[in-house]
């Protein structure tokens, strides 16, 4: 009998699949499509680890399941290959990023091929390929034409180590996302932005329809951060200035006892009295070094200093002091607030610390905190007695009539900062002309390719190394023909990843970024698998897709790129730490394959390890378990093949336990895969195999066996594609198991598969229990005693006698 040896069968089938091109996808209007893809990887120098493999295993299992069910499946891979690591490596070693990236891609590709993923490799794309970034640049130009790409001088996050600006989402707790030990700084710089805020409302409204994890949807909502309120004008005493505030609680206006301006607020110098100048100046300086997150923390001890001027509360007419404090941020609302210490927690801490008056203006409804809650208005003149929400509308209307307030909706989201002062990115296709300003590169001149250079170090002044490529930078203006200079900033990598899923639908088009007919056939992505970029990439893509829909390049009904987001958890090292090369705790998937476990056992284990959405620690011994299971699958098939008469006597209909076990397994695996419960699907397969081993004791020549073994191969196929294919062939079936259809189950057999028993207590029926049809006397008695209701009625007593009437009841007799 042949032994299971993955090293024999896996490379063989990988080659054959490649030759037969069974995973190549073509649009076919007559077949329903399923587009399944993982977030494409950054091809790092350290290769894939088992955490990545989880993501790709999930993706491939979904793809294979749907392919077997007759869907026209597109599943793809590509490389998100621009970015800092390759450039930093170039700075250190002189190896051009073009070279190191190509090498890394080659090794990632080998790894994925050896895992047997069913990608349509003919659609592989690389963002650093000029044939690809030509179109990223083209999209930039279209955004520019429509006023959605623009340049603006602004205060930006800057990483002193990367020597580049950072987007807000690349600053985590005030630190660079790549350097946890480096506080990000702020610098005034001229930068390129994409006007995502134009789509804020649309992006928010669309969230409701997405089949995404609630957590991710909430993160996107928070990021957009829509809040409805009002802007109210406060006049400044003895001055012509007015201070505008944004508040979501105009109903607390009577309780505003002071005002606070952000330290960066342009009115601060003008409103600072001579005596306060020195103090205010030093406070402003100290505030500069703090991150927004730090400044906003509720817990943090409040700081601030008075400006020495006073504003008039438009409701009470009272003079209230104006302060500056860093808990008010410049880039939200108007950068100024009215302080309502009785009803806002941070204002309360501030007032308490500096001895400012606190005036309550409503009684919270029972159980509500005075901070942020609703209630009944008091101490507010004509509004007394109203509900807070009622007063909110009234007072805004009243103040608006006086011309001192207006309704206002604010968003927390800012425009997307996309320029990077780095070499290894797609060049921004703009030419700066002293006469014509920023002139777009003519579409016919795309791509603007990166020049080859030898020194990649940014100079730290805010210009990338491209600035030194003089021959590349100096051009003639496309508009006037005069001397001009290329833009030396490159685009954020998130630009490249905002549309790549469309390129997969039409990867070789050199006339268009994609053919709308193809994109409309495949889009949206039905299953998008990944464990990162909850806001950034997933929000940017939604933005670009809306712009594409506005231009008619994708149907409006397909403007949400991702229908179903499969957001998987992380795999940590067995020590519970993040896997990283420096910690030496990385588990290399190919090492496990080469140790003899094979790709199938690895993939199976990655799915079996836990529900896919949970974080989990790698168990080094775990793969041995799935390897043993595959051995059992293999041996069962071999034993079956060695049985001479494969069409022996028919079993008594319906009662045939082999058919029943088969039907049960098919149904369970199908249901589980539909709801993406991979681990329980694998458990069901294991149970099925155990059951078949038990049943083979009475021979494998019954009529139900051919189907039972055939379907075993078909059920295993989405998880462990190589062994399934091998057994399929050994069993004598034509073609590939991966396109051989998905098995069906017989519901009638399943119905007969359970047993309902009554449970009597001293002669009265008290409960009903449901058991597998195979349950015996001991199972029935245990289940009866464990039934919650019976347990309660027994109240801890032991029955004196337990009688089992097969197929009917369990009777308990209790003596007093
Ligand atoms: C008075 C007030 C009374 C407020 C009250 C709240 C509760 P969201 O919901 O996040 O939009 N605020 C406004 N601009 C700010 C800034 N630049 N920096 C820090 N805080 C700012 O929050 C809006 C509320 O946050 C506003 O409503 C304002 O405080 C504060 F019982 O005004 B409120
Ligand atoms: Zn010009």
XYZ file of C-alpha atoms in Angstrom, residues 111-620:
510
model
C 6.457 30.362 -1.218
C 2.887 30.861 -2.356
C 3.258 28.455 -5.266
C 4.548 25.780 -2.950
C 1.485 26.225 -0.776
C -0.745 25.408 -3.720
C -2.845 28.568 -3.835
C -5.296 28.663 -6.728
C -4.419 32.107 -8.030
C -4.879 33.076 -11.603
C -1.188 33.838 -12.002
C -1.752 35.343 -15.437
C -3.207 38.340 -13.588
C -0.310 38.952 -11.226
C 0.385 42.672 -10.822
C 3.153 44.729 -9.238
C 2.583 48.326 -8.217
C 6.204 49.283 -8.946
C 5.937 48.165 -12.554
C 5.747 51.274 -14.776
C 2.980 49.486 -16.709
C 0.981 49.581 -13.493
C 1.917 52.923 -12.001
C 1.332 54.583 -15.336
C -2.339 54.141 -14.471
C -1.962 55.201 -10.862
C -0.513 58.419 -12.293
C -3.322 58.611 -14.794
C -5.860 58.408 -11.966
C -3.972 61.171 -10.182
C -4.379 63.345 -13.270
C -8.101 62.664 -13.416
C -8.458 63.599 -9.759
C -6.420 66.733 -10.440
C -8.655 67.666 -13.372
C -11.698 67.341 -11.172
C -10.268 69.431 -8.379
C -9.811 66.414 -6.150
C -6.003 66.571 -6.058
C -4.542 69.832 -4.827
C -1.525 71.332 -3.134
C -1.657 73.170 0.138
C 0.787 74.534 2.682
C -0.055 72.917 5.953
C 1.201 71.848 9.317
C 2.038 68.199 8.867
C 3.285 65.264 10.791
C 6.895 64.594 10.023
C 9.045 61.659 11.036
C 12.606 62.783 11.690
C 13.895 59.259 11.034
C 11.979 58.528 7.798
C 12.541 62.184 6.826
C 9.106 62.304 5.320
C 5.653 63.538 6.130
C 3.204 61.083 7.599
C -0.516 60.861 7.082
C -2.632 61.183 10.228
C -3.244 57.466 10.191
C 0.496 56.816 10.110
C 0.872 58.532 13.448
C 0.006 56.210 16.275
C -0.059 57.664 19.773
C 2.006 60.553 18.534
C 4.667 58.300 17.098
C 5.711 57.242 13.625
C 4.034 53.962 12.616
C 7.442 52.608 11.623
C 9.353 53.874 14.649
C 7.525 53.255 17.879
C 10.331 55.069 19.666
C 10.238 58.226 17.556
C 7.785 60.985 18.376
C 6.383 62.498 15.208
C 6.973 66.212 14.771
C 4.961 68.910 13.064
C 6.297 70.950 10.130
C 4.845 73.514 7.751
C 5.146 72.044 4.282
C 3.549 72.286 0.883
C 1.873 68.977 0.264
C -0.430 67.186 -2.125
C -3.837 66.093 -0.932
C -6.746 64.125 -2.294
C -10.066 65.675 -1.418
C -11.677 62.708 0.305
C -13.713 65.058 2.500
C -15.920 65.830 -0.484
C -17.210 62.277 -0.141
C -17.487 62.259 3.650
C -21.260 61.969 3.736
C -21.417 59.396 0.979
C -18.735 57.313 2.618
C -20.589 57.443 5.886
C -23.979 56.601 4.368
C -22.557 53.642 2.498
C -21.265 51.912 5.603
C -24.697 50.654 6.569
C -24.949 48.340 3.570
C -21.610 46.603 3.967
C -21.274 43.048 5.184
C -18.267 43.919 7.269
C -17.448 43.243 10.903
C -19.263 45.733 13.124
C -15.940 46.725 14.659
C -14.486 47.842 11.337
C -17.630 49.684 10.361
C -17.528 51.524 13.683
C -13.886 52.444 13.098
C -14.762 53.947 9.719
C -17.686 55.877 11.206
C -15.456 57.247 13.940
C -12.772 58.155 11.493
C -15.208 60.173 9.400
C -16.513 61.539 12.698
C -19.565 63.418 11.589
C -21.019 65.651 14.266
C -23.934 67.988 14.029
C -23.939 71.180 16.007
C -23.680 74.910 15.622
C -21.174 77.667 15.264
C -21.796 80.487 17.717
C -20.160 83.920 17.666
C -18.939 85.503 20.882
C -17.989 89.162 20.724
C -14.868 90.224 22.554
C -15.252 92.973 25.159
C -13.618 96.293 24.207
C -12.628 94.963 20.786
C -13.983 94.469 17.297
C -13.044 90.799 17.299
C -15.504 87.932 17.510
C -14.609 84.390 18.473
C -16.383 81.593 16.700
C -16.854 78.280 18.484
C -18.150 74.948 17.341
C -20.397 73.166 19.774
C -22.593 70.116 19.638
C -24.395 71.402 22.728
C -25.784 74.880 22.069
C -28.358 74.001 24.711
C -25.653 74.556 27.333
C -24.849 78.103 26.217
C -26.088 79.633 29.502
C -23.535 77.463 31.264
C -20.553 78.738 29.247
C -18.377 80.452 31.838
C -15.108 80.755 29.895
C -13.666 80.286 26.430
C -10.637 78.403 25.223
C -8.639 78.896 22.033
C -6.161 76.345 20.727
C -2.576 77.573 21.204
C -2.157 77.692 17.401
C -5.313 79.749 16.947
C -4.534 82.841 14.832
C -6.527 85.081 17.168
C -4.437 84.201 20.189
C -1.764 86.878 19.645
C -4.385 89.532 18.970
C -6.394 88.681 22.058
C -3.435 88.473 24.411
C -3.092 91.417 26.774
C 0.366 92.943 27.150
C 0.760 91.624 30.683
C 0.090 88.042 29.541
C 2.370 87.985 26.479
C 5.374 86.216 27.952
C 3.344 83.541 29.690
C 1.225 82.845 26.579
C 4.256 82.664 24.292
C 5.974 80.071 26.424
C 2.754 78.062 26.713
C 2.365 77.983 22.910
C 5.906 76.766 22.540
C 5.410 73.910 25.006
C 2.204 72.799 23.249
C 4.003 72.272 19.918
C 5.762 69.139 21.005
C 2.589 67.304 22.040
C 0.586 64.981 19.851
C -3.134 65.527 19.272
C -3.926 62.253 20.945
C -2.007 63.230 24.022
C -3.668 66.634 24.072
C -7.141 65.158 23.854
C -6.732 62.582 26.621
C -9.493 63.014 29.164
C -7.348 61.713 31.977
C -4.453 64.079 31.486
C -3.903 66.949 33.898
C -5.193 70.088 32.195
C -2.906 73.016 31.477
C -3.569 76.458 30.062
C -3.115 80.156 30.551
C -5.428 83.201 30.366
C -5.062 85.679 27.522
C -6.225 88.571 29.655
C -9.201 89.384 27.448
C -12.920 88.735 27.867
C -15.759 87.620 25.635
C -19.487 88.238 25.997
C -21.728 85.207 26.367
C -24.453 85.975 23.783
C -27.124 84.359 25.953
C -26.351 85.773 29.401
C -24.568 88.955 28.343
C -21.895 88.175 30.933
C -18.183 88.752 30.512
C -16.267 85.502 30.509
C -12.462 85.061 30.425
C -10.655 83.838 27.308
C -7.908 81.251 27.798
C -5.654 79.182 25.658
C -5.195 75.498 26.443
C -3.824 72.584 24.480
C -6.838 70.325 25.027
C -8.477 72.350 22.295
C -7.152 71.346 18.891
C -6.638 73.753 16.049
C -7.775 71.488 13.263
C -11.172 70.576 14.601
C -14.274 72.743 14.428
C -13.082 76.340 14.661
C -10.187 75.693 17.011
C -12.066 77.451 19.789
C -14.652 76.326 22.320
C -17.046 77.654 24.866
C -16.213 76.097 28.231
C -19.221 74.501 29.895
C -17.691 73.003 33.034
C -20.923 71.673 34.525
C -21.625 69.454 31.540
C -18.377 68.726 29.761
C -15.831 66.599 31.521
C -12.665 68.205 30.216
C -14.050 71.698 30.777
C -14.893 70.575 34.286
C -11.345 69.471 35.043
C -10.083 72.706 33.573
C -12.452 74.926 35.598
C -11.787 72.994 38.777
C -8.051 73.356 38.390
C -8.136 77.077 37.624
C -11.020 78.063 39.880
C -13.401 79.124 37.117
C -17.160 79.304 37.848
C -19.284 76.213 37.200
C -22.955 76.754 36.321
C -25.404 73.896 35.875
C -27.971 74.451 33.163
C -29.913 71.214 33.172
C -30.849 68.354 35.449
C -29.827 65.123 33.813
C -32.530 62.518 33.275
C -32.372 59.849 35.919
C -29.304 57.705 35.628
C -27.564 59.967 33.099
C -24.266 61.622 33.906
C -24.269 65.438 33.712
C -21.524 65.027 31.093
C -22.896 64.467 27.664
C -26.357 63.430 28.784
C -29.812 64.849 28.191
C -32.119 66.406 30.727
C -34.429 69.239 31.773
C -33.152 72.780 31.225
C -32.741 75.255 34.108
C -30.954 78.564 34.763
C -31.467 79.395 31.096
C -34.033 82.179 31.018
C -36.894 81.628 28.587
C -35.713 78.078 27.870
C -36.194 76.787 31.416
C -38.214 73.606 31.640
C -37.538 72.455 28.086
C -35.906 69.173 27.233
C -32.275 69.709 26.273
C -32.784 68.398 22.741
C -35.693 70.801 22.289
C -33.720 73.757 23.487
C -30.906 72.749 21.166
C -33.060 73.454 18.126
C -34.726 76.541 19.544
C -31.662 78.411 20.627
C -29.868 77.822 17.343
C -32.913 79.166 15.517
C -33.110 82.164 17.860
C -29.398 82.975 17.635
C -29.436 82.469 13.881
C -32.219 85.024 13.620
C -29.938 87.449 15.468
C -27.152 86.531 13.030
C -24.814 85.198 15.712
C -25.026 81.460 15.066
C -25.613 78.909 12.322
C -26.133 75.183 12.110
C -22.935 73.379 11.303
C -21.855 69.842 10.652
C -18.255 68.947 11.287
C -16.204 65.987 10.215
C -13.207 64.671 11.988
C -11.798 63.287 8.747
C -9.246 65.407 6.900
C -8.201 65.339 3.279
C -5.870 62.519 2.406
C -2.259 63.634 2.419
C -0.568 61.747 -0.380
C 2.819 63.276 -1.116
C 5.934 61.661 0.272
C 9.437 63.065 0.096
C 10.820 59.673 -0.817
C 12.246 58.035 -3.894
C 10.546 54.649 -3.920
C 7.003 55.585 -4.892
C 5.038 56.475 -8.004
C 6.171 59.956 -9.130
C 3.438 62.572 -8.985
C 2.861 63.488 -12.650
C 3.085 67.245 -12.299
C 5.472 69.780 -13.770
C 6.022 73.075 -11.990
C 6.411 76.002 -14.297
C 7.377 79.468 -13.043
C 4.747 80.889 -15.379
C 1.962 78.316 -15.391
C 2.220 76.863 -11.937
C 1.411 73.176 -11.464
C 0.901 71.723 -14.942
C -0.253 68.111 -15.401
C 2.014 65.837 -17.399
C 0.184 65.109 -20.690
C -1.453 61.668 -20.561
C 0.499 60.619 -23.644
C 3.734 61.128 -21.694
C 2.825 58.662 -18.948
C 4.337 56.894 -17.187
C 6.696 59.314 -15.534
C 9.216 56.628 -14.681
C 11.521 56.751 -11.716
C 15.057 57.562 -12.841
C 17.835 55.256 -11.747
C 19.941 56.949 -9.120
C 22.686 55.814 -6.790
C 22.122 57.841 -3.627
C 18.680 57.356 -2.122
C 19.069 59.425 1.020
C 16.493 62.232 1.357
C 18.235 65.474 2.243
C 15.966 66.215 5.172
C 14.850 69.575 3.818
C 11.610 68.155 2.539
C 12.874 67.120 -0.920
C 13.316 63.508 -1.933
C 16.482 62.101 -3.459
C 14.761 62.661 -6.806
C 15.610 66.336 -6.389
C 19.243 65.457 -7.129
C 18.421 63.678 -10.398
C 18.940 66.894 -12.313
C 18.444 65.448 -15.771
C 15.133 64.026 -14.719
C 13.901 67.059 -12.846
C 14.595 69.635 -15.579
C 11.969 69.529 -18.309
C 10.126 71.898 -20.534
C 6.689 73.081 -19.515
C 3.993 71.204 -21.444
C 1.992 74.390 -21.499
C 4.416 77.158 -22.519
C 7.525 75.233 -23.538
C 9.661 77.190 -21.095
C 12.029 75.620 -18.582
C 10.224 73.868 -15.738
C 10.788 71.273 -13.040
C 9.200 67.970 -12.248
C 7.451 67.417 -8.958
C 9.905 65.437 -6.816
C 7.369 64.047 -4.341
C 6.085 60.560 -4.870
C 2.691 59.153 -3.988
C 1.741 57.392 -0.800
C 1.601 53.638 -1.374
C -2.069 53.718 -0.471
C -2.687 55.371 -3.832
C -1.441 52.238 -5.583
C -3.609 49.990 -3.457
C -6.784 52.009 -3.892
C -7.522 50.573 -7.311
C -5.443 47.403 -7.818
C -8.481 45.145 -7.443
C -9.824 46.772 -10.606
C -6.589 46.133 -12.458
C -6.887 42.437 -11.614
C -10.049 42.386 -13.693
C -8.115 43.602 -16.737
C -4.406 43.386 -15.955
C -2.858 43.679 -19.402
C -4.848 46.535 -20.831
C -2.467 49.165 -22.197
C -5.187 51.404 -23.536
C -7.199 51.831 -20.342
C -6.629 51.347 -16.624
C -9.383 48.759 -16.926
C -12.205 47.959 -19.267
C -15.438 48.916 -17.486
C -17.195 45.868 -18.948
C -14.701 43.552 -17.271
C -14.672 45.445 -14.003
C -18.462 45.512 -13.944
C -18.535 41.775 -14.440
C -16.212 40.967 -11.537
C -16.847 43.755 -9.079
C -17.523 44.053 -6.231
C -15.043 41.813 -4.466
C -17.281 39.210 -2.880
C -14.809 38.171 -0.218
C -11.903 40.417 0.695
C -9.592 38.812 3.199
C -7.090 40.590 5.372
C -6.258 41.547 8.908
C -5.123 45.136 8.579
C -5.942 48.589 7.138
C -9.377 48.842 8.731
C -9.607 52.527 7.987
C -6.888 53.715 5.636
C -6.872 51.373 2.645
C -10.483 50.362 3.016
C -11.635 53.964 3.234
C -9.448 55.279 0.419
C -10.667 52.512 -1.871
C -14.258 53.393 -1.129
C -13.464 57.020 -1.958
C -11.777 56.286 -5.275
C -14.539 53.917 -6.314
C -17.107 56.663 -5.825
C -15.031 58.965 -7.979
C -14.757 56.208 -10.614
C -18.523 55.730 -10.488
C -18.988 59.498 -10.952
C -16.912 59.233 -14.135
C -18.837 56.183 -15.352
C -15.835 53.860 -15.160
C -17.671 51.518 -12.847
C -21.389 51.072 -12.373
C -22.910 53.011 -9.528
C -24.279 49.791 -8.057
C -20.733 48.489 -7.829
C -19.155 51.487 -6.189
C -18.585 49.692 -2.901
C -15.427 47.724 -3.714
C -15.821 45.170 -0.969
C -19.085 43.423 -0.354
C -17.907 41.119 2.347
C -14.838 41.837 4.435
C -13.224 38.781 6.005
C -11.035 40.346 8.658
C -8.832 37.682 10.161
C -7.047 37.708 13.511
C -3.306 37.646 13.991
C -1.149 34.663 14.649
C 1.289 35.328 17.442
C 4.403 33.342 18.137
C 4.037 30.492 20.625
C 5.445 32.849 23.271
C 2.481 35.178 22.694
C 4.642 37.877 21.069
C 4.338 39.338 17.622
C 6.327 37.274 15.133
C 9.369 39.196 14.017
C 12.744 38.402 12.619
C 14.510 40.347 15.342
C 12.831 38.300 18.068
C 13.786 35.094 16.325
C 10.303 33.654 16.804
C 9.154 33.559 13.188
C 7.744 30.278 11.948
C 8.663 29.772 8.301
C 5.919 27.942 6.413
C 8.270 26.342 3.908
C 10.328 24.868 6.694
C 7.234 23.011 7.911
C 6.455 21.897 4.386
C 9.974 20.632 3.940
C 10.041 18.826 7.262
C 7.594 16.511 5.542
C 4.272 17.807 6.842
C 3.468 19.289 3.474
C 1.442 22.315 2.455
C -1.902 20.580 2.958
C -1.325 19.816 6.635
C -0.107 23.377 7.171
C -3.091 24.943 5.444
C -5.471 22.681 7.295
C -3.900 23.593 10.596
C -4.068 27.314 9.854
C -7.831 26.935 9.447
C -8.325 24.558 12.337
C -6.319 26.572 14.865
C -9.226 28.882 15.874
C -12.209 30.771 14.470
C -10.616 32.888 11.772
C -11.435 36.241 13.307
C -9.622 35.535 16.573
C -6.022 36.246 17.441
C -4.231 33.076 18.383
C -0.779 31.864 19.395
C 1.001 29.399 17.131
C 1.127 25.899 18.586
C 4.279 24.230 17.251
